[in-house]
Amino acid sequence: MDKDRFIQVLNILEKEFPKWNAPVVSLMAKRDKRTPFQILISTVISLRTKDEITAKASEKLFELADNPHDMLKLSEEEIARAIYPAGFYRNKAKTIKKISEIMVRDYEGNVPDSLEELLKLPGVGRKTANLVLALSFNKPAICVDTHVHRISNRLGFVKTKTPEETEKELMKKVPQKYWNKINDLFVAFGQTICKPVSPLCSKCPVSEMCEKVGVNKSR
DNA sequence: AAAACGGGGGC
DNA sequence: GCCCCAGTTTT
């Protein structure tokens, strides 16, 4: 699959899943009204967690604290309780607390806006850092989660083993103006149609361009 | 009853 | 590279 077809896929998916209105991407629904801190914390909560649950857990936590200073007033137990349904709650609570501490101590309560600084934060890897850059600071970034990794490979656009390889390949092959659309569209697409197991190829709007129609497993 | 879930860290 | 975190939803 060449570059033009990949972009064609993005365009088709964009019609299928209009911006801010994707069927299940509720984490994104209010993101333009969220502060960078809220987006960062939501993204931490979202690790290995569906976005509807993420959205609910985030709202509950933000009722208690929506900035790093207030967050530090909460105990780990209180944070864990608020985000409990999202899973990995103890790890995430610790991470949220540490991040808040670092923001207050080193960044005057702000979220750093460079990839290097974000990656230094505990619990923040490439996926999280890139998503924060894209959503909080409107910077071009390709956020490669399991959906982006899987779908890019299924389409045959890349042949990679790790998300990091996928990120590099996509950055090479896709013009920058499309970078921020990829994650949005592939997550919506991946959760509803191009699912990891038993994808709904018969309902897929881009099956004609897919090299793996009828696959039954992840890649 | 299993497997899967918008990863990341520790080893 | 492997294993852990974890409850809820889906198959």
XYZ file of N, CA, C and O in Angstrom, chain A residues 92-207:
464
model
N -1.612 3.635 38.718
C -2.006 4.917 38.131
C -2.080 6.012 39.190
O -1.680 7.155 38.934
N -2.580 5.663 40.378
C -2.675 6.661 41.450
C -1.286 7.155 41.833
O -1.053 8.352 42.010
N -0.351 6.226 41.931
C 1.027 6.598 42.247
C 1.590 7.509 41.171
O 2.210 8.536 41.451
N 1.386 7.098 39.931
C 1.882 7.890 38.803
C 1.310 9.296 38.816
O 2.036 10.275 38.656
N 0.002 9.394 39.032
C -0.657 10.697 39.026
C -0.092 11.598 40.120
O 0.166 12.782 39.911
N 0.140 11.006 41.260
C 0.698 11.774 42.371
C 2.114 12.254 42.048
O 2.448 13.419 42.243
N 2.935 11.353 41.543
C 4.314 11.728 41.222
C 4.367 12.810 40.152
O 5.148 13.753 40.242
N 3.537 12.647 39.133
C 3.514 13.644 38.062
C 3.122 15.006 38.616
O 3.727 16.028 38.279
N 2.124 15.020 39.489
C 1.691 16.288 40.083
C 2.816 16.923 40.879
O 3.040 18.141 40.807
N 3.536 16.102 41.628
C 4.664 16.610 42.410
C 5.700 17.258 41.509
O 6.172 18.362 41.768
N 6.055 16.543 40.456
C 7.089 17.042 39.546
C 6.648 18.336 38.859
O 7.422 19.274 38.704
N 5.360 18.377 38.489
C 4.863 19.592 37.835
C 4.957 20.796 38.749
O 5.334 21.888 38.320
N 4.622 20.600 40.005
C 4.684 21.708 40.955
C 6.132 22.086 41.246
O 6.499 23.263 41.288
N 6.966 21.054 41.396
C 8.347 21.307 41.807
C 9.194 21.873 40.673
O 9.956 22.816 40.863
N 9.045 21.290 39.468
C 9.964 21.636 38.381
C 9.368 22.510 37.280
O 10.092 23.108 36.509
N 8.075 22.554 37.198
C 7.464 23.221 36.039
C 6.435 24.277 36.419
O 5.573 24.616 35.617
N 6.509 24.754 37.638
C 5.586 25.802 38.096
C 4.132 25.419 37.885
O 3.282 26.260 37.566
N 3.845 24.146 38.041
C 2.457 23.680 37.937
C 1.960 23.462 36.523
O 0.793 23.182 36.313
N 2.873 23.590 35.551
C 2.461 23.410 34.157
C 2.910 22.055 33.610
O 3.831 21.436 34.132
N 2.258 21.649 32.534
C 2.667 20.435 31.832
C 3.755 20.803 30.835
O 3.580 21.743 30.059
N 4.894 20.122 30.864
C 5.942 20.414 29.877
C 5.442 20.137 28.463
O 4.595 19.269 28.270
N 5.956 20.878 27.496
C 5.400 20.781 26.139
C 6.382 20.235 25.120
O 6.238 20.458 23.925
N 7.395 19.505 25.577
C 8.298 18.857 24.621
C 8.332 17.361 24.878
O 8.094 16.904 26.001
N 8.594 16.620 23.822
C 8.629 15.162 23.930
C 9.648 14.707 24.973
O 9.374 13.831 25.789
N 10.822 15.342 24.950
C 11.889 14.924 25.858
C 11.469 15.087 27.312
O 11.658 14.202 28.138
N 10.887 16.241 27.626
C 10.478 16.505 29.014
C 9.354 15.572 29.439
O 9.341 15.056 30.551
N 8.401 15.354 28.541
C 7.272 14.485 28.878
C 7.738 13.061 29.150
O 7.258 12.399 30.071
N 8.698 12.594 28.353
C 9.169 11.216 28.513
C 9.907 11.008 29.828
O 10.048 9.886 30.292
N 10.354 12.098 30.433
C 11.033 11.978 31.727
C 10.041 11.708 32.852
O 10.429 11.230 33.918
N 8.784 12.040 32.630
C 7.794 11.862 33.691
C 7.525 10.375 33.917
O 7.512 9.588 32.971
N 7.307 9.993 35.167
C 7.010 8.593 35.445
C 5.661 8.194 34.849
O 4.714 8.987 34.862
N 5.593 7.008 34.303
C 4.332 6.524 33.742
C 4.006 7.098 32.387
O 2.926 6.877 31.862
N 4.945 7.844 31.813
C 4.717 8.439 30.503
C 5.681 7.846 29.485
O 6.886 8.041 29.583
N 5.154 7.100 28.530
C 5.950 6.560 27.435
C 5.635 7.301 26.150
O 4.998 8.360 26.172
N 6.017 6.737 25.038
C 5.853 7.444 23.767
C 4.383 7.680 23.413
O 4.022 8.717 22.886
N 3.560 6.670 23.678
C 2.146 6.822 23.336
C 1.530 7.983 24.108
O 0.880 8.854 23.531
N 1.750 7.986 25.415
C 1.182 9.034 26.261
C 1.746 10.400 25.898
O 1.009 11.376 25.730
N 3.065 10.467 25.751
C 3.716 11.742 25.462
C 3.216 12.330 24.142
O 2.881 13.519 24.069
N 3.135 11.503 23.135
C 2.685 12.001 21.837
C 1.228 12.440 21.857
O 0.854 13.416 21.216
N 0.417 11.708 22.614
C -0.987 12.093 22.685
C -1.152 13.437 23.397
O -1.947 14.277 22.989
N -0.355 13.654 24.433
C -0.405 14.937 25.140
C 0.064 16.067 24.230
O -0.549 17.140 24.192
N 1.131 15.818 23.476
C 1.611 16.847 22.550
C 0.526 17.219 21.544
O 0.300 18.391 21.260
N -0.143 16.196 21.035
C -1.160 16.447 20.013
C -2.389 17.136 20.602
O -2.881 18.111 20.039
N -2.861 16.642 21.733
C -4.124 17.159 22.275
C -3.950 18.435 23.077
O -4.791 19.325 23.020
N -2.874 18.525 23.833
C -2.704 19.693 24.705
C -2.063 20.863 23.994
O -2.397 22.011 24.248
N -1.123 20.565 23.127
C -0.324 21.644 22.546
C -0.466 21.737 21.037
O 0.213 22.514 20.387
N -1.360 20.919 20.497
C -1.640 20.980 19.074
C -0.387 20.861 18.220
O -0.242 21.531 17.204
N 0.543 20.040 18.674
C 1.759 19.814 17.905
C 1.577 18.565 17.055
O 0.863 17.650 17.437
N 2.240 18.511 15.910
C 2.159 17.302 15.101
C 2.846 16.149 15.820
O 4.000 16.262 16.215
N 2.115 15.058 16.008
C 2.687 13.887 16.686
C 1.901 12.671 16.265
O 0.690 12.738 16.107
N 2.589 11.580 16.053
C 1.902 10.335 15.738
C 1.883 9.481 16.987
O 2.914 9.051 17.472
N 0.704 9.299 17.515
C 0.537 8.556 18.753
C 0.207 7.104 18.414
O -0.880 6.809 17.937
N 1.162 6.219 18.633
C 0.982 4.820 18.240
C 0.576 3.966 19.440
O 1.381 3.668 20.313
N -0.678 3.643 19.489
C -1.168 2.697 20.485
C -1.406 1.364 19.793
O -1.025 1.180 18.634
N -2.052 0.425 20.478
C -2.243 -0.888 19.884
C -3.102 -0.816 18.622
O -2.897 -1.574 17.691
N -4.065 0.096 18.597
C -4.923 0.230 17.422
C -4.138 0.708 16.208
O -4.214 0.128 15.125
N -3.382 1.766 16.393
C -2.607 2.323 15.279
C -1.593 1.297 14.776
O -1.425 1.110 13.571
N -0.957 0.621 15.711
C 0.036 -0.389 15.348
C -0.614 -1.530 14.555
O -0.142 -1.919 13.492
N -1.703 -2.030 15.087
C -2.365 -3.171 14.447
C -2.906 -2.813 13.071
O -2.697 -3.527 12.086
N -3.620 -1.718 12.979
C -4.290 -1.362 11.734
C -3.281 -0.986 10.642
O -3.434 -1.371 9.482
N -2.232 -0.271 11.018
C -1.208 0.081 10.029
C -0.602 -1.164 9.417
O -0.319 -1.226 8.212
N -0.408 -2.184 10.245
C 0.136 -3.451 9.745
C -0.874 -4.226 8.924
O -0.534 -4.814 7.901
N -2.114 -4.241 9.374
C -3.132 -4.981 8.624
C -3.314 -4.407 7.229
O -3.470 -5.151 6.256
N -3.277 -3.095 7.143
C -3.422 -2.459 5.836
C -2.232 -2.763 4.945
O -2.295 -2.601 3.734
N -1.143 -3.193 5.564
C 0.061 -3.467 4.799
C 0.876 -2.204 4.553
O 1.816 -2.207 3.758
N 0.530 -1.141 5.264
C 1.250 0.121 5.059
C 2.620 0.088 5.718
O 3.559 0.706 5.248
N 2.728 -0.629 6.817
C 4.030 -0.868 7.445
C 4.121 -2.359 7.776
O 3.107 -3.059 7.804
N 5.352 -2.801 7.990
C 5.549 -4.176 8.463
C 6.493 -4.098 9.646
O 7.701 -4.185 9.508
N 5.904 -3.901 10.807
C 6.704 -3.612 11.997
C 6.295 -4.487 13.165
O 5.179 -4.985 13.222
N 7.238 -4.629 14.095
C 6.962 -5.474 15.256
C 6.613 -4.653 16.483
O 5.828 -5.084 17.317
N 7.207 -3.507 16.625
C 6.954 -2.712 17.835
C 6.267 -1.396 17.471
O 6.429 -0.884 16.357
N 5.514 -0.855 18.424
C 4.883 0.451 18.215
C 5.892 1.536 17.860
O 5.599 2.414 17.045
N 7.081 1.449 18.458
C 8.089 2.476 18.168
C 8.539 2.419 16.712
O 8.715 3.449 16.066
N 8.705 1.208 16.190
C 9.039 1.074 14.767
C 7.923 1.655 13.913
O 8.176 2.329 12.909
N 6.693 1.346 14.307
C 5.545 1.862 13.556
C 5.558 3.383 13.533
O 5.341 3.996 12.490
N 5.848 3.963 14.682
C 5.899 5.427 14.760
C 6.922 5.991 13.783
O 6.636 6.925 13.024
N 8.108 5.392 13.770
C 9.166 5.881 12.869
C 8.754 5.753 11.408
O 8.933 6.682 10.620
N 8.209 4.595 11.061
C 7.803 4.367 9.671
C 6.715 5.348 9.243
O 6.767 5.914 8.154
N 5.729 5.524 10.111
C 4.636 6.441 9.767
C 5.145 7.861 9.609
O 4.720 8.596 8.713
N 6.075 8.257 10.477
C 6.621 9.614 10.379
C 7.344 9.807 9.051
O 7.337 10.889 8.470
N 7.986 8.733 8.584
C 8.685 8.820 7.301
C 7.698 8.904 6.126
O 7.894 9.643 5.177
N 6.622 8.125 6.229
C 5.761 7.928 5.063
C 4.572 8.870 4.971
O 4.020 9.062 3.892
N 4.119 9.394 6.115
C 2.884 10.185 6.103
C 3.193 11.665 6.255
O 3.925 12.053 7.165
N 2.655 12.507 5.369
C 2.857 13.954 5.494
C 2.346 14.455 6.849
O 1.343 13.978 7.352
N 3.062 15.430 7.370
C 2.807 15.892 8.734
C 1.369 16.342 8.998
O 0.845 16.183 10.091
N 0.737 16.900 7.969
C -0.612 17.436 8.197
C -1.606 16.344 8.552
O -2.681 16.627 9.071
N -1.247 15.098 8.305
C -2.166 14.003 8.623
C -1.878 13.344 9.974
O -2.648 12.509 10.433
N -0.746 13.700 10.593
C -0.301 12.970 11.778
C -1.353 12.919 12.878
O -1.623 11.865 13.432
N -1.944 14.051 13.177
C -2.855 14.096 14.312
C -4.205 13.428 14.048
O -5.013 13.271 14.953
N -4.444 13.063 12.805
C -5.716 12.400 12.504
C -5.624 10.901 12.728
O -6.629 10.229 12.946
N -4.409 10.386 12.602
C -4.242 8.934 12.574
C -4.789 8.277 13.834
O -5.613 7.362 13.771
N -4.354 8.764 14.979
C -4.764 8.108 16.222
C -6.267 8.181 16.435
O -6.928 7.188 16.735
N -6.795 9.381 16.268
C -8.224 9.613 16.419
C -9.052 8.620 15.610
O -9.930 7.936 16.113
N -8.724 8.561 14.334
C -9.531 7.759 13.415
C -9.313 6.269 13.614
O -10.259 5.489 13.574
N -8.077 5.881 13.849
C -7.804 4.452 14.001
C -8.362 3.896 15.304
O -8.741 2.727 15.371
N -8.410 4.707 16.327
C -9.006 4.226 17.581
C -10.504 4.015 17.393
O -11.049 2.965 17.749
N -11.163 4.997 16.809
C -12.606 4.850 16.567
C -12.878 3.642 15.670
O -13.741 2.812 15.957
N -12.090 3.534 14.624
C -12.193 2.430 13.674
C -11.860 1.091 14.337
O -12.567 0.091 14.173
N -10.804 1.087 15.129
C -10.320 -0.140 15.739
C -11.224 -0.686 16.822
O -11.286 -1.881 17.045
N -11.930 0.196 17.494
C -12.802 -0.270 18.568
C -14.137 -0.772 18.040
O -14.816 -1.543 18.699
N -14.509 -0.338 16.842
C -15.833 -0.703 16.342
C -15.798 -1.706 15.191
O -16.645 -2.584 15.124
N -14.807 -1.593 14.312
C -14.801 -2.440 13.111
C -13.521 -3.258 12.992
O -13.570 -4.488 12.965
N -12.398 -2.593 12.926
C -11.131 -3.313 12.729
C -10.603 -3.789 14.078
O -9.524 -3.430 14.515
N -11.394 -4.622 14.731
C -11.094 -5.073 16.088
C -9.936 -6.058 16.076
O -9.670 -6.700 15.064
N -9.252 -6.172 17.207
C -8.084 -7.061 17.280
C -8.430 -8.487 16.865
O -7.711 -9.108 16.098
N -9.529 -9.011 17.404
C -9.958 -10.355 17.081
C -11.310 -10.277 16.387
O -12.162 -9.469 16.750
N -11.504 -11.098 15.376
C -12.752 -11.125 14.624
C -13.216 -9.746 14.157
O -14.286 -9.273 14.532
N -12.423 -9.105 13.348
C -12.826 -7.792 12.809
C -14.033 -7.933 11.882
O -14.231 -8.987 11.279
N -14.823 -6.875 11.790
C -16.043 -6.913 10.980
C -15.741 -6.477 9.549
O -16.182 -5.421 9.095
N -15.003 -7.322 8.839
C -14.539 -6.951 7.498
C -15.701 -6.703 6.535
O -15.582 -5.905 5.600
N -16.826 -7.383 6.771
C -17.954 -7.202 5.853
C -18.545 -5.796 5.980
O -19.193 -5.304 5.059
N -18.325 -5.148 7.117
C -18.837 -3.792 7.307
C -17.758 -2.738 7.149
O -17.982 -1.563 7.424
N -16.577 -3.168 6.731
C -15.432 -2.251 6.706
C -15.463 -1.367 5.478
O -15.539 -1.868 4.349
N -15.390 -0.044 5.666
C -15.433 0.886 4.540
C -14.143 0.911 3.723
O -14.127 1.479 2.632
N -13.077 0.307 4.240
C -11.822 0.335 3.486
C -11.297 -1.067 3.199
O -10.111 -1.248 2.922
N -12.176 -2.048 3.229
C -11.717 -3.433 3.035
C -11.100 -3.649 1.654
O -10.255 -4.519 1.478
